Short mmCIF file of C-alpha atoms and ligand atoms in Angstrom, two decimals:
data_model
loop_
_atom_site.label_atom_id
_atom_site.label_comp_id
_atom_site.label_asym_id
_atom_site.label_seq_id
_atom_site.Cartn_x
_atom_site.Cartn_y
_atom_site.Cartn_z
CA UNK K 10 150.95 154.20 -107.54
CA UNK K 11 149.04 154.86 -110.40
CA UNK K 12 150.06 152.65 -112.48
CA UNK K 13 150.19 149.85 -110.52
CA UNK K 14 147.54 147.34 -111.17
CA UNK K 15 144.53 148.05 -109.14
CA UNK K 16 140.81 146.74 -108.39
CA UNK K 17 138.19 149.14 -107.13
CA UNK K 18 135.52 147.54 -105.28
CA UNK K 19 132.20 149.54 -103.59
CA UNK K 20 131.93 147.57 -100.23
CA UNK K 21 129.24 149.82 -98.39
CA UNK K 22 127.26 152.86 -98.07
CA UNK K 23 125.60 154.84 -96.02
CA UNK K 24 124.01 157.99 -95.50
CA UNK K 25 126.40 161.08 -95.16
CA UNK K 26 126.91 162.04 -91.13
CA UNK K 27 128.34 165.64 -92.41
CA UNK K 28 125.33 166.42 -94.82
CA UNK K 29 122.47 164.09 -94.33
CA UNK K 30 121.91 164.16 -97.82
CA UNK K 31 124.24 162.48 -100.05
CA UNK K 32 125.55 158.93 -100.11
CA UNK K 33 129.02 158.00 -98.81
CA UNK K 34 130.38 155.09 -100.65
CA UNK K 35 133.28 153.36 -98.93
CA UNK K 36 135.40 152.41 -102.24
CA UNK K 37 137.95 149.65 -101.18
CA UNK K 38 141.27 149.73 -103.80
CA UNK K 39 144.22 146.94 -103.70
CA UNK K 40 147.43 148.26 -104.91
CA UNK K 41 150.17 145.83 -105.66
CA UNK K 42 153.18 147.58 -104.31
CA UNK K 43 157.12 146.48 -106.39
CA UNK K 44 158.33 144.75 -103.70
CA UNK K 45 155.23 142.06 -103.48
CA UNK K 46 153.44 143.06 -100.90
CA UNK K 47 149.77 144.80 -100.85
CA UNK K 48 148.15 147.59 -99.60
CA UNK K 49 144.42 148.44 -99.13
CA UNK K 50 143.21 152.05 -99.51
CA UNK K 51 139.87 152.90 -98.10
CA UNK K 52 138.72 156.10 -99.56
CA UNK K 53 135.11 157.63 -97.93
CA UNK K 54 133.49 160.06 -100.27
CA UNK K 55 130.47 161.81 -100.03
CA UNK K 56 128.67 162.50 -103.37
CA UNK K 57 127.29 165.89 -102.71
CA UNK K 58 129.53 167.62 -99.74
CA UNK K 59 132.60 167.19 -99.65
CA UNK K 60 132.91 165.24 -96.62
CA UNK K 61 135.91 162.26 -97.49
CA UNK K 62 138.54 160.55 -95.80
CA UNK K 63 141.11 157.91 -96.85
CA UNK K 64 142.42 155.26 -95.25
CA UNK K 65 145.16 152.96 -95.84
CA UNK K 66 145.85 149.65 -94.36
CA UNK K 67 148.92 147.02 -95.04
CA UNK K 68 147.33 143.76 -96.63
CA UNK K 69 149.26 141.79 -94.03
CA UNK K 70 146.30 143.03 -92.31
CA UNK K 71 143.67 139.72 -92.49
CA UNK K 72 140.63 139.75 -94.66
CA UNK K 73 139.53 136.58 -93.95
CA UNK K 74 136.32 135.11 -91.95
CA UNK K 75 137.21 134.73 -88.37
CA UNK K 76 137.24 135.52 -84.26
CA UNK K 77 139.36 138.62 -83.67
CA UNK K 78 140.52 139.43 -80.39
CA UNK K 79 142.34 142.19 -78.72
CA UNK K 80 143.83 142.57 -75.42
CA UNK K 81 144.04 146.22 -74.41
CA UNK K 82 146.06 146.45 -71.10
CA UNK K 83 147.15 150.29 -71.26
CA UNK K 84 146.58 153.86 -73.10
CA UNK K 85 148.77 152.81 -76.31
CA UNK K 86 146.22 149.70 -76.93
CA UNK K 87 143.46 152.14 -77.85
CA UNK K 88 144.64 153.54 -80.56
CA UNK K 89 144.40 150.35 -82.06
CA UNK K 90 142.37 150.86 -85.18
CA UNK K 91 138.79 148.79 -85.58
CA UNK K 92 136.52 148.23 -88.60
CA UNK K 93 133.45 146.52 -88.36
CA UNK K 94 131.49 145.52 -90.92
CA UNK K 95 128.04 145.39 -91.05
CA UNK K 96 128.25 141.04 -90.92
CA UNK K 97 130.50 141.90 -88.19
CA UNK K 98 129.81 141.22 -84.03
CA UNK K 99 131.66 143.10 -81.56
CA UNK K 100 131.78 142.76 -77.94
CA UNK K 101 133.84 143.14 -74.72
CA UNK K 102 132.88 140.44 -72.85
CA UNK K 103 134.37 142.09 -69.17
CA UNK K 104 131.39 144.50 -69.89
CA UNK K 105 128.82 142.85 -71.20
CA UNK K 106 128.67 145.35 -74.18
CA UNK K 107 127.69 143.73 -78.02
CA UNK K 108 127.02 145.33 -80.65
CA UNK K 109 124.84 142.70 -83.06
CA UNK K 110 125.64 142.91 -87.04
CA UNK K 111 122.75 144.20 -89.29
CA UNK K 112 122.00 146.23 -91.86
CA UNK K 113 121.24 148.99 -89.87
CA UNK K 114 123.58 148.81 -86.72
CA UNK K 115 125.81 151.27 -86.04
CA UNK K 116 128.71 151.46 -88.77
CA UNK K 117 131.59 151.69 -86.75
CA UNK K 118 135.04 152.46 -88.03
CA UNK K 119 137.41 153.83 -84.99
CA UNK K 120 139.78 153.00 -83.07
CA UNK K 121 139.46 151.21 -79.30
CA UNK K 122 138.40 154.65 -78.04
CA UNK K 123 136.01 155.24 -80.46
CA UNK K 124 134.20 152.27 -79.90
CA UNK K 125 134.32 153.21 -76.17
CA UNK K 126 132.67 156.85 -76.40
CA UNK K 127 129.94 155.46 -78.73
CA UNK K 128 129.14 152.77 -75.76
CA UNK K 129 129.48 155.29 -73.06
CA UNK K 130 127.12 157.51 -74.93
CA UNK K 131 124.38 154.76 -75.81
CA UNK K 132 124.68 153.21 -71.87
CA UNK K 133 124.48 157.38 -70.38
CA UNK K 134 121.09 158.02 -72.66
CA UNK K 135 119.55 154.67 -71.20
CA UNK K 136 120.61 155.86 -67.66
CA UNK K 137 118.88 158.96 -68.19
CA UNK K 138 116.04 157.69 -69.11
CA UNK K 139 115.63 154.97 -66.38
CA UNK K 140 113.42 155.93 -62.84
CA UNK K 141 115.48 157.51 -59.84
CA UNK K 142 114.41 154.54 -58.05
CA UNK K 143 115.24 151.87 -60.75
CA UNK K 144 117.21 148.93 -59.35
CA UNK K 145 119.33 148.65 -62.30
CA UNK K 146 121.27 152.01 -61.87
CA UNK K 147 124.07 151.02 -59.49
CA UNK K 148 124.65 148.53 -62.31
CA UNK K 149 124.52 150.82 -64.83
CA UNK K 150 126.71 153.64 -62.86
CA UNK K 151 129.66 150.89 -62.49
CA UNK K 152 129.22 150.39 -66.09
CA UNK K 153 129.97 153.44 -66.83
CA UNK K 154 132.55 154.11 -64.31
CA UNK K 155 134.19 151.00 -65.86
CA UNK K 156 134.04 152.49 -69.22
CA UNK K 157 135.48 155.96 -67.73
CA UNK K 158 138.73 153.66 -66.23
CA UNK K 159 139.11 151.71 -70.01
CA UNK K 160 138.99 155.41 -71.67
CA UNK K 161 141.97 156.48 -69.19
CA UNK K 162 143.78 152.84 -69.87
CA UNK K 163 142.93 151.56 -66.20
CA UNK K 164 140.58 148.81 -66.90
CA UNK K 165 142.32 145.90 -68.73
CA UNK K 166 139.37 144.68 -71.30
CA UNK K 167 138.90 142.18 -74.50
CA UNK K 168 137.68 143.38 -77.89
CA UNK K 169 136.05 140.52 -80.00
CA UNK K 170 135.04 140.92 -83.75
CA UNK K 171 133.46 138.04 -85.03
CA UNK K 172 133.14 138.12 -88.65
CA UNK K 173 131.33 135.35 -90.99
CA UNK K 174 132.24 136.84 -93.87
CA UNK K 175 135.44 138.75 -93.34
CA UNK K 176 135.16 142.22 -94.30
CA UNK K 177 136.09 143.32 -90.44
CA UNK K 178 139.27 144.32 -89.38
CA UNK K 179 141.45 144.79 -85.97
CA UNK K 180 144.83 146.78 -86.67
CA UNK K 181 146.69 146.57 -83.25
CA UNK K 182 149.07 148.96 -82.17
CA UNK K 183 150.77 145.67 -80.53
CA UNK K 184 150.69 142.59 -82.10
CA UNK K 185 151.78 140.48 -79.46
CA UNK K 186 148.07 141.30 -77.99
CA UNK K 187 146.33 140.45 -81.18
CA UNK K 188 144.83 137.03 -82.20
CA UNK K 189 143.34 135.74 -85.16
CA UNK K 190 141.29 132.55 -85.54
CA UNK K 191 139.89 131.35 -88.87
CA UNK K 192 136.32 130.10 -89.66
CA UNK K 193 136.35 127.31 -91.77
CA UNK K 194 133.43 127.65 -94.57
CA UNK K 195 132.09 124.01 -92.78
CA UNK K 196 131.64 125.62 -89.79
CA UNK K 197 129.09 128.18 -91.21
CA UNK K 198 127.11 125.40 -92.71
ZN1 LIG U 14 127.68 164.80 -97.49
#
């Protein structure tokens, strides 16, 4: 593919999870394929470890500013991959669970199951740290029983990425449970 006509872009960075030292740049290439169609690599490269890790999506995949939602019904759905970007909100509604965009939120780029161990573990820490006689923790225990049932597939569940700008990303492993819905530039204003 290297000759193919391609465009290098630097779309984020953040600190290196492997070293704590170096940068990782997220370096986002578009390769024009023969046969018309597109693909995007993601490459993930530390600048001092070696910590990397490529990624490569089909450009039938949406880059536009929009509401992305997934249904996930059963096991298969979670392995439906999930970028966020930082612009990006996610949330399952059935839970109550958001993650706000920002600067400084939690980069997240998983799959389904990803996103639901880095919930469980952020609702378990505030459960430890709440009073044995807090009111909140029957709440908090079905939450996380709820999460335990969407890990095994037994808790059916909506993932929603809304993204302003449209750097975010839902590949499902079923696309008869994915929907996309545009954001017209008016709306924004
Ligand atoms: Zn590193």
């Amino acid at each position: 593919m290297s000759d193919k006509k391609r465009n290098n872009k630097i779309i984020y960075s953040f600190k290196c999870p492997s070293c704590q030292e170096g940068t990782i740049n997220i370096i986002k290439s578009i390769y024009d394929l023969p046969d018309g169609d597109k693909i995007l690599i993601l490459k993930f490269e530390c600048n001092i470890c070696n910590f990397h890790k490529n990624d490569v999506i089909p450009l039938t995949t949406n880059m536009e500013a929009g509401i992305m939602t997934l249904q996930i019904t059963n096991e298969e759905d979670l392995k439906s991959k999930i970028y966020r970007s930082p612009v990006g909100k996610l949330e399952i509604p059935e839970l109550d669970l958001i993650v706000e965009p920002g600067p400084r939120a939690d980069f997240y780029y998983t799959n389904v199951e990803g996103i639901l161990y880095r919930f469980e573990s952020a609702v378990s820490i505030y459960r430890n740290n709440l009073e044995k006689n807090d009111p909140e923790i029957s709440e908090i225990e079905e939450l996380l029983e709820n999460l335990q049932k969407a890990k095994d597939g037994r808790f059916k569940f909506t993932l929603v990425i809304t993204d302003p700008q449209g750097g975010s990303y839902i590949i499902p492993q079923n696309k008869s449970k994915y929907t996309f819905k545009k954001i017209e530039k008016k709306d924004l204003e």
